[in-house]
Amino acid sequence: MKRILKKSAELALLVTVFLIVIGPMVSLFLWSVAQKWYWPHPLPQAITFDYWAQALGLKTSLAIGAVSIVSAFTLSILIALATVVIAMAIAIPAGYALAKYKIPFGTIILFLFLLPNAFPQQPVFVNILQVFTKIGLSGTIPGVMLIHILVGLVYGVWITNATFRSIPPSMEEAARSVGATAFKAFYKISLPLAAPGLFSSAVFVFLTSLDEFTGTFFIGLPFINTLPLTLYSSSGYNMQFASVIALILLVPSVIFMLLIQKVLKAEYVGGMG
Amino acid sequence: MAELVLKDLVIKYGKVTALNRLNLTIKDGELVTLLGPSGCGKTTTLRSVSGFLPVQEGDIFLNGKRITDIAPENRGIGLVFQNYALWPHMTVFKNLAFGLELRKLPAEEIKKRVAAVLASVKMDEYADRFPRQLSGGQQQRIALARAIILEPDILLLDEPLSNLDALLREQMRFEIAAIHNRLGITTMYVTHDQTEAMVISNRIVVMRNGKVMQEGKPEDIYMRPRNKFVAGFMGTTCFLEGIVERFDGERCILKTNDGFELYGIGTELQIGHKAYAAVRPEYILLGKRAEASYGSSERNCFKAIVDRSNFTGELLDYQLKLGSNFIRAKEYEAKTIYGIGQTVDVKIDEERLPIVHDTDPEAVAV
């Protein structure tokens, strides 16, 4: 009796979790193909893939109010990639230095990276907009990228720092003792050992950039139109089109999450335990 | 020739003085153990020799060459860590070959040398394993192999056996000693385990508060400790406090607070000064055995009351009340087992009873 109760409780939990995770996605998908869907029908009354076709640029018809999002998608991906490269180029040395050396005010520096995310974003970005307008960065791709780097660096630096901290100093010292220079010890020992952590941190930066809305809204509009902004501007009047964009935005996230899981399972991580 | 000389080393962490004008010489081929409780400066000393800890004052010489400011990778050291520090993303072969590859040796030569060093630590078949596939003892063997494969001038071992279980630790002691005997590498060995130090060392340096308390052969340190700290650190020691009464030839006579006269060995003592008799449980005879030796002399013979007794299998471990103090006595091959409360004759071996003063005046922190 007790076992049956336990089993059914487990099943109920599983179903709930499944609904919480998958439910919204199912709903999004249904919306993205709904041509006609009126209350109280549980499912769309008529189905069309026109919104997908138009969003992906395969079809052009002004009747349903959807436009191609290919250019916005490409721009978003490019900005995200560039953001990752620049942010990680800052985060890896910073995270390593803060982990390995006794830097004066090290903890304060670490918290500085957290600041842009610790305050309400709107006032921060309104102020940045003023500064950026003065120096001609607002409405430009570099301006938007700077914002994305600022927001993404917290993940970059904090995760990178924690990763390097978890590697015992003796790993590099052992390398030095057999003749490796400080740089070789970092490059051949610490870096490969930190790779899974650095990869996850890069993925977080990438996804943060891809989904970034508030900063891009203030700094980028009307010239820079990324995917989240397109989603926002269409969601008011065109639920189907918004659903298409939302689902497309999910794709990179899901891919990267699967990748992280793969990388974190990689052989040598087990040895670090 | 690889002789290591430390001269007046001073290392401070903030306000704490970790090393206080430390002088130490390790002769060519010698295995010297730095022994002491945590915080005594032994690991600090090792890290300053390896080059990972900058020296504030003083100098380090290897083969007469000053290496105080040389980068760790150029010092010609081999290092073994307590946590093994094998690189988890490399196989055993890669771990061992790393240093050779940095020196750009030909692949054939690398293979030969890795095979040779693996054989020397009896790990021939494990070249393709990853460290996590090895047991703690096996990992430590590989760590040792990695430290000796480059034939360093000096080998530094930092509590290498502390993470192993007791049985394996005992076995590895002998193996490290054997490898040292075979290769004859000058070795500095850091441990807080006195038995380990006794087994493995040519010479032991007992440290406390960044100072050398005593250095010498293991048996000398054990039998003739210079002060209370060393006597207390080596073996199971019970102290009886008293005043130095007189000297009789090689004997020092201590009058304890309970009025007993104890004959022992001791130098650097002055009549009328406070001192301690360091009573070791293995140098006490009990009951009939004590009586049997009365013939030779009745010195150091007392009556004590059994306070506690433990049978550990190989021996009987007693706690005895002697006057107002407790002493321990260990008896092997015991024929009689004394009960709690029973009075027994005890005789303390006077040749093995060090009488020591409290603190080494030199070692008082400046």
XYZ file of C-alpha atoms in Angstrom:
639
model
C 0.000 0.000 0.000
C 2.742 2.344 1.079
C 4.690 1.511 -2.033
C 1.784 2.202 -4.330
C 1.307 5.552 -2.613
C 4.974 6.394 -3.055
C 4.942 5.336 -6.693
C 1.866 7.386 -7.513
C 3.352 10.415 -5.746
C 6.464 10.025 -7.855
C 4.384 9.755 -11.001
C 2.386 12.843 -10.095
C 5.602 14.787 -9.550
C 6.973 13.607 -12.877
C 3.822 14.662 -14.744
C 3.814 18.059 -13.021
C 7.445 18.696 -13.923
C 6.773 17.556 -17.479
C 3.810 19.899 -17.780
C 5.762 22.833 -16.347
C 8.640 22.304 -18.781
C 6.888 21.056 -21.882
C 3.435 22.622 -21.445
C 4.353 26.191 -22.462
C 6.301 24.897 -25.459
C 3.305 22.878 -26.667
C 1.132 25.934 -26.258
C 3.658 28.051 -28.178
C 3.763 25.528 -30.978
C -0.034 25.390 -31.206
C -0.178 29.184 -31.391
C 2.486 29.294 -34.080
C 0.372 27.185 -36.428
C -3.102 28.491 -35.495
C -5.004 30.108 -38.271
C -8.242 30.211 -36.330
C -8.465 29.523 -32.586
C -11.444 30.854 -30.695
C -12.648 30.188 -27.225
C -13.814 27.632 -25.989
C -12.087 25.289 -28.455
C -9.207 23.425 -26.809
C -7.320 23.132 -30.102
C -6.964 25.471 -33.098
C -9.833 25.156 -35.526
C -7.686 25.720 -38.598
C -3.973 25.160 -39.004
C -1.458 26.950 -41.244
C 2.322 26.947 -41.533
C 2.292 30.337 -43.278
C 3.710 32.120 -40.222
C 6.684 29.783 -40.134
C 7.184 30.099 -43.877
C 7.094 33.886 -43.759
C 9.295 34.119 -40.677
C 11.878 31.942 -42.331
C 11.643 34.047 -45.496
C 10.213 31.238 -47.651
C 7.056 33.117 -48.530
C 5.985 36.739 -48.704
C 2.409 37.755 -48.235
C 1.372 40.905 -46.433
C -2.002 39.498 -45.499
C -0.998 37.908 -42.173
C 1.341 40.661 -40.936
C 4.445 38.507 -40.466
C 7.834 39.446 -41.865
C 11.031 37.531 -42.395
C 13.084 37.293 -39.216
C 16.137 35.850 -40.968
C 18.030 39.134 -40.822
C 17.168 39.738 -37.141
C 18.133 36.156 -36.323
C 21.465 36.466 -38.161
C 22.184 39.768 -36.435
C 21.370 38.306 -33.030
C 23.628 35.307 -33.585
C 26.492 37.471 -34.884
C 26.237 39.881 -31.957
C 26.081 36.950 -29.536
C 29.151 35.290 -31.071
C 31.183 38.498 -31.012
C 30.039 39.152 -27.451
C 31.220 35.684 -26.385
C 34.643 36.157 -27.957
C 35.231 39.563 -26.391
C 33.660 38.768 -23.019
C 35.618 35.523 -22.653
C 38.835 37.278 -23.711
C 38.268 39.495 -20.673
C 36.733 36.871 -18.383
C 39.385 34.137 -18.696
C 42.400 36.257 -17.670
C 40.335 38.121 -15.060
C 38.819 34.973 -13.573
C 42.213 33.247 -13.549
C 44.029 36.165 -11.961
C 41.354 36.634 -9.307
C 41.475 32.913 -8.512
C 45.211 32.446 -8.442
C 46.782 35.630 -7.194
C 46.146 37.676 -4.121
C 44.913 40.797 -5.856
C 44.222 43.788 -3.638
C 40.466 44.363 -3.429
C 39.963 41.126 -5.387
C 36.552 40.469 -3.889
C 35.440 44.016 -4.604
C 36.539 43.677 -8.227
C 34.546 40.462 -8.456
C 31.471 42.256 -7.127
C 31.956 45.117 -9.573
C 31.163 42.696 -12.389
C 27.921 41.878 -10.626
C 26.831 45.511 -10.330
C 25.131 45.977 -13.731
C 22.885 43.030 -12.866
C 22.393 44.011 -9.241
C 20.542 47.254 -9.957
C 17.203 47.727 -11.750
C 18.188 47.640 -15.387
C 16.041 50.462 -16.781
C 17.656 53.364 -14.882
C 21.117 51.915 -15.585
C 20.464 51.710 -19.324
C 18.778 55.108 -19.517
C 21.947 56.590 -18.074
C 24.142 54.588 -20.403
C 21.982 55.779 -23.324
C 22.795 59.384 -22.430
C 26.508 58.661 -22.379
C 26.384 56.539 -25.527
C 24.420 59.216 -27.400
C 27.092 61.768 -26.551
C 29.877 59.587 -27.905
C 27.858 58.294 -30.844
C 27.483 54.692 -29.759
C 23.696 54.541 -29.437
C 21.924 52.846 -32.292
C 25.118 51.091 -33.403
C 26.154 47.440 -33.299
C 29.281 48.169 -31.179
C 27.065 50.027 -28.704
C 24.680 47.080 -28.382
C 27.592 44.681 -28.107
C 29.096 46.727 -25.285
C 25.841 46.404 -23.372
C 25.716 42.659 -23.979
C 29.322 42.288 -22.811
C 28.553 44.310 -19.686
C 25.588 42.111 -18.834
C 27.301 38.866 -19.849
C 30.599 39.468 -18.053
C 29.116 38.581 -14.695
C 28.578 35.012 -15.898
C 31.884 35.038 -17.688
C 33.989 36.215 -14.780
C 32.157 34.495 -11.931
C 31.924 31.053 -13.504
C 35.470 31.263 -14.877
C 36.750 32.352 -11.480
C 34.958 29.531 -9.676
C 36.292 27.039 -12.216
C 39.918 28.099 -11.787
C 39.465 28.213 -8.016
C 38.394 24.572 -8.023
C 41.705 23.469 -9.556
C 44.218 22.777 -6.761
C 47.329 25.000 -7.008
C 49.449 21.844 -6.856
C 48.335 21.002 -10.420
C 50.287 23.935 -11.829
C 53.052 23.644 -9.263
C 53.661 20.054 -10.329
C 54.010 21.291 -13.913
C 56.420 24.036 -12.865
C 58.512 21.511 -10.948
C 59.097 19.471 -14.107
C 60.196 22.508 -16.049
C 57.077 24.262 -17.369
C 57.047 28.051 -17.356
C 54.124 29.813 -15.676
C 52.456 30.275 -19.074
C 53.015 26.667 -20.180
C 51.607 25.432 -16.871
C 48.498 27.545 -17.437
C 48.142 26.595 -21.083
C 48.837 22.867 -20.773
C 47.344 22.137 -17.354
C 44.913 24.722 -15.985
C 43.249 25.605 -19.272
C 42.351 22.035 -20.311
C 41.232 21.266 -16.772
C 39.048 24.366 -16.762
C 37.678 23.777 -20.271
C 34.264 22.401 -19.253
C 33.703 25.319 -16.881
C 34.929 27.853 -19.434
C 32.636 26.333 -22.050
C 29.590 26.563 -19.773
C 30.475 30.120 -18.944
C 30.763 30.959 -22.657
C 27.365 29.378 -23.287
C 25.813 31.480 -20.548
C 27.299 34.614 -22.074
C 26.021 33.569 -25.509
C 22.494 32.876 -24.293
C 22.439 36.077 -22.232
C 23.340 38.062 -25.340
C 20.847 36.201 -27.510
C 18.006 36.887 -25.071
C 19.070 40.376 -23.975
C 16.157 42.771 -24.284
C 16.194 45.818 -22.018
C 19.618 47.141 -22.934
C 19.155 46.501 -26.648
C 15.779 48.219 -26.446
C 17.273 51.430 -25.034
C 20.566 51.492 -26.899
C 19.780 49.722 -30.167
C 16.340 50.822 -31.310
C 15.324 51.812 -33.884
C 18.392 50.922 -35.951
C 19.420 47.661 -34.388
C 16.661 45.072 -34.404
C 17.568 41.832 -32.688
C 15.325 38.800 -32.369
C 13.953 39.568 -28.869
C 13.052 43.097 -30.035
C 11.238 41.704 -33.072
C 9.407 39.316 -30.773
C 8.377 42.215 -28.561
C 7.160 44.457 -31.344
C 5.076 41.715 -32.941
C 3.679 40.111 -29.800
C 1.132 42.867 -29.292
C -0.858 42.217 -32.455
C 0.307 38.909 -33.857
C 0.355 36.029 -31.389
C 1.200 33.445 -34.048
C 4.242 35.317 -35.304
C 5.459 35.967 -31.743
C 5.171 32.247 -31.004
C 7.283 31.402 -34.035
C 10.031 33.767 -32.845
C 9.862 32.464 -29.291
C 10.316 28.905 -30.519
C 13.211 29.902 -32.761
C 14.850 31.649 -29.809
C 14.602 28.414 -27.854
C 16.582 26.420 -30.408
C 20.099 27.700 -29.574
C 19.362 27.440 -25.846
C 18.326 23.800 -26.106
C 21.292 22.930 -28.331
C 23.757 24.538 -25.942
C 22.212 23.029 -22.847
C 22.578 19.581 -24.417
C 26.169 20.414 -25.334
C 26.984 21.549 -21.803
C 25.637 18.297 -20.459
C 27.830 16.386 -22.908
C 30.934 18.392 -22.063
C 30.373 18.160 -18.325
C 30.211 14.406 -18.656
C 33.541 14.358 -20.460
C 36.009 11.814 -19.129
C 38.461 13.870 -17.182
C 35.932 15.909 -15.221
C 35.318 12.777 -13.174
C 38.973 12.784 -12.185
C 38.689 16.247 -10.709
C 36.218 15.050 -8.065
C 77.114 16.499 -5.674
C 73.833 18.052 -4.691
C 74.030 19.750 -1.365
C 71.235 21.990 -0.154
C 72.040 24.817 2.219
C 69.481 27.113 3.808
C 70.988 30.190 5.385
C 69.175 32.449 7.850
C 65.830 32.016 6.077
C 63.108 34.389 7.186
C 59.538 34.109 5.909
C 56.651 36.052 7.359
C 52.959 35.841 6.557
C 51.799 39.288 7.508
C 52.686 39.581 11.169
C 53.192 35.862 11.685
C 56.785 34.687 11.462
C 56.732 31.302 9.753
C 60.489 30.859 9.521
C 62.751 32.573 11.993
C 66.368 32.580 10.789
C 66.374 28.953 9.760
C 69.709 27.303 9.049
C 69.816 23.845 7.580
C 72.137 21.763 5.450
C 71.179 18.610 3.606
C 74.243 16.746 2.445
C 74.558 15.020 -0.908
C 72.415 11.897 -1.068
C 70.971 12.423 2.387
C 67.297 11.997 3.262
C 66.375 14.587 5.842
C 62.936 14.781 7.405
C 61.442 17.994 8.687
C 59.236 16.913 11.553
C 56.876 18.996 13.616
C 53.274 19.868 14.381
C 51.231 21.890 11.904
C 52.340 25.495 11.810
C 55.930 24.684 12.763
C 57.273 25.909 9.417
C 58.171 22.591 7.814
C 55.954 23.017 4.741
C 56.963 26.673 4.498
C 60.588 25.539 4.351
C 59.844 23.033 1.600
C 57.879 25.571 -0.429
C 60.660 28.119 -0.180
C 63.116 25.526 -1.522
C 60.732 24.610 -4.356
C 60.480 28.294 -5.237
C 56.743 28.802 -4.801
C 57.169 30.918 -1.706
C 59.356 34.012 -1.906
C 62.024 34.295 0.756
C 62.120 37.604 2.630
C 65.585 37.275 4.110
C 68.370 34.759 3.813
C 69.504 32.506 1.000
C 69.130 29.059 -0.474
C 72.086 27.330 -2.099
C 71.971 24.207 -4.207
C 75.373 22.788 -5.130
C 76.895 26.024 -3.914
C 74.806 27.992 -6.406
C 72.467 30.619 -5.036
C 68.930 29.720 -6.147
C 66.960 32.062 -3.889
C 65.525 34.090 -6.787
C 65.433 31.426 -9.489
C 62.039 30.413 -10.931
C 60.752 27.011 -9.744
C 61.039 25.476 -13.232
C 64.755 26.211 -13.372
C 65.742 24.856 -9.969
C 66.090 21.187 -10.821
C 63.671 19.996 -8.163
C 61.326 17.030 -8.023
C 58.108 17.525 -6.081
C 55.674 15.069 -4.533
C 52.465 16.431 -3.064
C 50.146 15.164 -0.378
C 47.240 15.136 -2.850
C 49.405 13.455 -5.543
C 48.613 16.286 -8.011
C 48.554 14.005 -11.019
C 47.010 15.702 -14.029
C 43.589 14.095 -14.421
C 43.282 14.842 -18.140
C 46.437 12.904 -19.014
C 47.230 9.206 -18.892
C 49.963 7.920 -16.611
C 52.295 7.883 -19.610
C 51.494 11.512 -20.462
C 51.906 12.554 -16.847
C 55.390 11.073 -16.784
C 56.338 12.227 -20.277
C 55.282 15.853 -19.722
C 58.606 17.067 -18.347
C 60.577 15.114 -20.963
C 58.444 16.566 -23.762
C 59.095 20.072 -22.468
C 62.785 19.288 -22.854
C 62.076 18.204 -26.446
C 63.578 14.749 -26.059
C 63.049 12.341 -28.966
C 59.911 10.171 -28.691
C 61.953 6.953 -28.491
C 63.999 8.230 -25.582
C 60.830 9.396 -23.779
C 59.261 5.951 -24.172
C 62.367 4.284 -22.806
C 62.657 6.541 -19.800
C 58.959 6.338 -18.906
C 59.126 2.544 -19.104
C 62.208 2.491 -16.885
C 60.752 4.747 -14.223
C 57.444 2.833 -14.247
C 59.382 -0.356 -13.628
C 61.232 1.241 -10.744
C 57.942 2.002 -8.962
C 56.465 -1.375 -10.014
C 53.717 0.168 -12.131
C 54.736 -1.185 -15.567
C 51.252 -2.142 -16.652
C 49.541 1.106 -15.864
C 50.924 3.455 -18.538
C 47.607 3.843 -20.346
C 45.411 4.354 -17.306
C 44.043 7.679 -16.202
C 44.888 8.757 -12.643
C 41.297 8.316 -11.463
C 41.503 4.637 -12.407
C 44.300 4.131 -9.870
C 44.138 3.655 -6.113
C 45.640 6.243 -3.771
C 48.816 4.228 -3.301
C 49.231 3.706 -7.041
C 48.678 7.406 -7.686
C 51.352 8.265 -5.165
C 53.776 5.878 -6.877
C 53.139 7.621 -10.193
C 53.600 10.997 -8.499
C 56.923 9.763 -7.146
C 57.883 8.459 -10.602
C 57.044 11.836 -12.140
C 59.250 13.561 -9.585
C 62.287 11.359 -10.226
C 62.034 10.853 -13.996
C 63.970 14.060 -14.691
C 66.701 13.033 -12.254
C 66.391 16.197 -10.171
C 69.166 17.470 -7.950
C 66.844 17.462 -5.011
C 63.613 15.642 -4.257
C 61.013 17.379 -2.095
C 58.206 15.355 -0.547
C 55.388 17.168 1.227
C 53.521 14.766 3.526
C 53.343 12.268 0.667
C 51.736 9.468 2.674
C 49.208 11.400 4.739
C 46.279 10.551 2.471
C 46.930 6.809 2.488
C 45.490 4.282 4.900
C 47.693 2.950 7.703
C 48.726 -0.342 6.123
C 49.643 1.181 2.781
C 51.450 4.014 4.508
C 53.708 1.552 6.265
C 54.493 -0.253 3.029
C 55.145 2.979 1.105
C 57.583 4.162 3.796
C 59.864 1.269 3.019
C 59.476 1.760 -0.712
C 60.350 5.436 -0.578
C 63.370 4.588 1.573
C 64.363 1.861 -0.915
C 64.032 4.169 -3.927
C 66.065 6.788 -2.105
C 68.786 4.256 -1.322
C 68.906 3.107 -4.931
C 68.969 6.554 -6.565
C 70.772 8.461 -3.845
C 68.902 11.691 -4.569
C 69.276 14.375 -1.928
C 65.819 14.432 -0.354
C 63.814 16.704 1.897
C 60.839 14.961 3.433
C 58.135 16.793 5.349
C 55.850 15.008 7.776
C 54.101 15.349 11.120
C 54.214 11.589 11.674
C 57.122 10.729 13.977
C 57.098 7.019 13.162
C 57.313 7.806 9.457
C 60.232 10.113 10.162
C 61.989 7.472 12.276
C 61.686 4.801 9.595
C 62.627 6.824 6.574
C 65.267 9.358 7.540
C 69.015 9.555 7.647
C 68.499 12.618 9.772
C 65.514 14.247 11.450
C 65.044 17.958 11.987
C 62.427 18.663 14.643
C 60.862 22.072 14.153
C 58.630 24.335 16.155
C 57.550 27.944 15.588
C 59.821 28.327 12.572
C 62.922 27.222 14.468
C 64.948 24.041 14.552
C 64.530 22.443 17.973
C 66.911 19.567 17.407
C 68.490 17.736 14.522
C 70.205 14.400 14.464
C 69.915 10.717 13.688
C 66.466 9.244 14.426
C 67.719 7.176 17.369
C 69.570 10.142 18.868
C 66.507 12.349 18.667
C 64.446 9.647 20.318
C 66.920 8.634 23.003
C 68.479 11.986 23.756
C 65.894 14.715 23.191
C 67.243 18.157 23.962
C 64.091 19.617 25.474
C 60.584 18.864 26.622
C 59.043 19.648 23.248
C 61.180 17.137 21.343
C 60.764 14.519 24.065
C 57.013 14.984 23.971
C 56.805 14.833 20.193
C 58.713 11.569 19.876
C 56.908 8.497 21.147
C 54.393 8.316 23.968
C 55.956 10.352 26.726
C 54.783 11.123 30.245
C 56.560 13.890 32.088
C 57.477 13.999 35.767
C 58.355 17.481 36.905
C 61.127 18.141 39.397
C 64.319 19.970 40.318
C 67.787 18.918 39.185
C 69.418 17.729 42.388
C 72.915 16.620 41.429
C 75.009 14.852 38.852
C 76.619 11.471 39.387
C 79.056 10.679 36.604
C 76.921 10.414 33.469
C 73.720 10.406 35.484
C 71.542 13.331 36.297
C 69.402 13.026 39.419
C 66.025 14.708 39.418
C 64.004 15.159 42.588
C 60.366 15.090 41.547
C 57.634 17.144 43.166
C 56.511 13.987 44.978
C 59.991 13.500 46.431
C 61.099 10.609 44.227
C 64.705 10.523 43.103
C 64.933 9.741 39.424
C 68.192 8.762 37.737
C 68.360 9.636 34.094
C 70.470 11.049 31.320
C 70.653 14.716 30.584
C 72.952 17.446 29.444
C 72.505 21.210 29.248
C 70.993 21.131 32.747
C 71.879 23.124 35.829
C 71.572 22.061 39.461
C 68.610 23.663 41.172
C 66.731 24.315 37.949
C 63.335 22.967 36.992
C 63.424 19.961 34.648
C 61.321 17.052 33.464
C 61.890 13.322 33.325
C 60.555 11.978 30.021
C 59.171 8.565 30.926
C 58.648 6.269 27.944
C 56.175 3.407 28.477
C 58.405 0.831 26.796
C 61.304 1.394 29.206
C 59.428 0.502 32.376
C 59.684 -2.920 34.008
C 56.757 -4.151 36.080
C 56.303 -6.537 39.013
C 58.539 -9.639 38.925
C 60.582 -8.203 36.121
C 61.269 -5.106 38.184
C 62.137 -7.236 41.215
C 64.466 -9.397 39.158
C 66.520 -6.383 38.250
C 66.686 -5.107 41.852
C 69.893 -7.084 42.191
C 71.790 -4.733 39.943
C 70.551 -1.609 41.658
C 67.524 -0.285 43.470
C 67.670 3.046 41.734
C 64.518 4.142 39.908
C 62.442 1.474 41.672
C 59.046 2.604 42.920
C 55.622 1.366 43.869
C 52.756 2.439 41.647
C 49.014 1.786 41.565
C 47.306 0.466 38.431
C 44.786 3.064 37.319
C 43.751 1.607 33.988
C 44.799 -1.321 31.857
C 44.138 -2.049 28.221
C 44.868 -5.294 26.454
C 45.529 -4.443 22.805
C 46.441 -7.947 21.691
C 50.149 -7.603 21.194
C 50.721 -5.798 24.481
C 49.284 -4.613 27.762
C 48.993 -0.883 28.053
C 48.803 0.366 31.639
C 48.184 3.738 33.141
C 49.856 3.827 36.545
C 49.640 6.335 39.361
C 53.070 7.193 40.651
C 52.777 9.626 43.533
C 50.495 12.329 42.222
C 51.356 11.754 38.565
C 50.265 9.312 35.942
C 52.699 7.351 33.816
C 52.105 4.851 31.042
C 53.733 1.418 30.852
C 53.650 -1.049 27.999
C 54.389 -4.695 28.589
C 54.906 -7.271 25.860
C 54.577 -11.018 26.492
C 52.903 -10.278 29.808
C 52.625 -13.309 32.117
C 50.627 -11.521 34.807
C 47.806 -9.100 34.233
C 47.509 -6.547 37.015
C 44.061 -5.423 38.068
C 42.922 -1.883 38.649
C 43.859 -0.655 42.108
C 46.656 -3.198 42.527
C 50.060 -1.984 43.675
C 52.952 -2.994 41.435
C 56.708 -2.593 41.535
C 58.044 -0.474 38.715
C 61.579 0.132 37.601
C 62.378 2.828 35.085
C 65.390 2.156 32.885
C 67.789 4.942 33.852
C 69.786 4.743 30.641
C 66.646 5.465 28.696
C 65.189 8.168 30.875
C 65.940 11.573 29.341
C 65.838 14.507 31.709
C 65.117 17.705 29.824
C 64.505 21.363 30.424
C 61.321 23.078 29.421
C 62.157 25.278 26.473
C 65.188 25.578 24.346
C 66.346 29.124 25.103
C 67.350 29.595 21.463
C 63.908 28.672 20.245
C 62.034 31.384 22.067
C 60.307 33.350 19.352
C 61.957 36.708 18.809
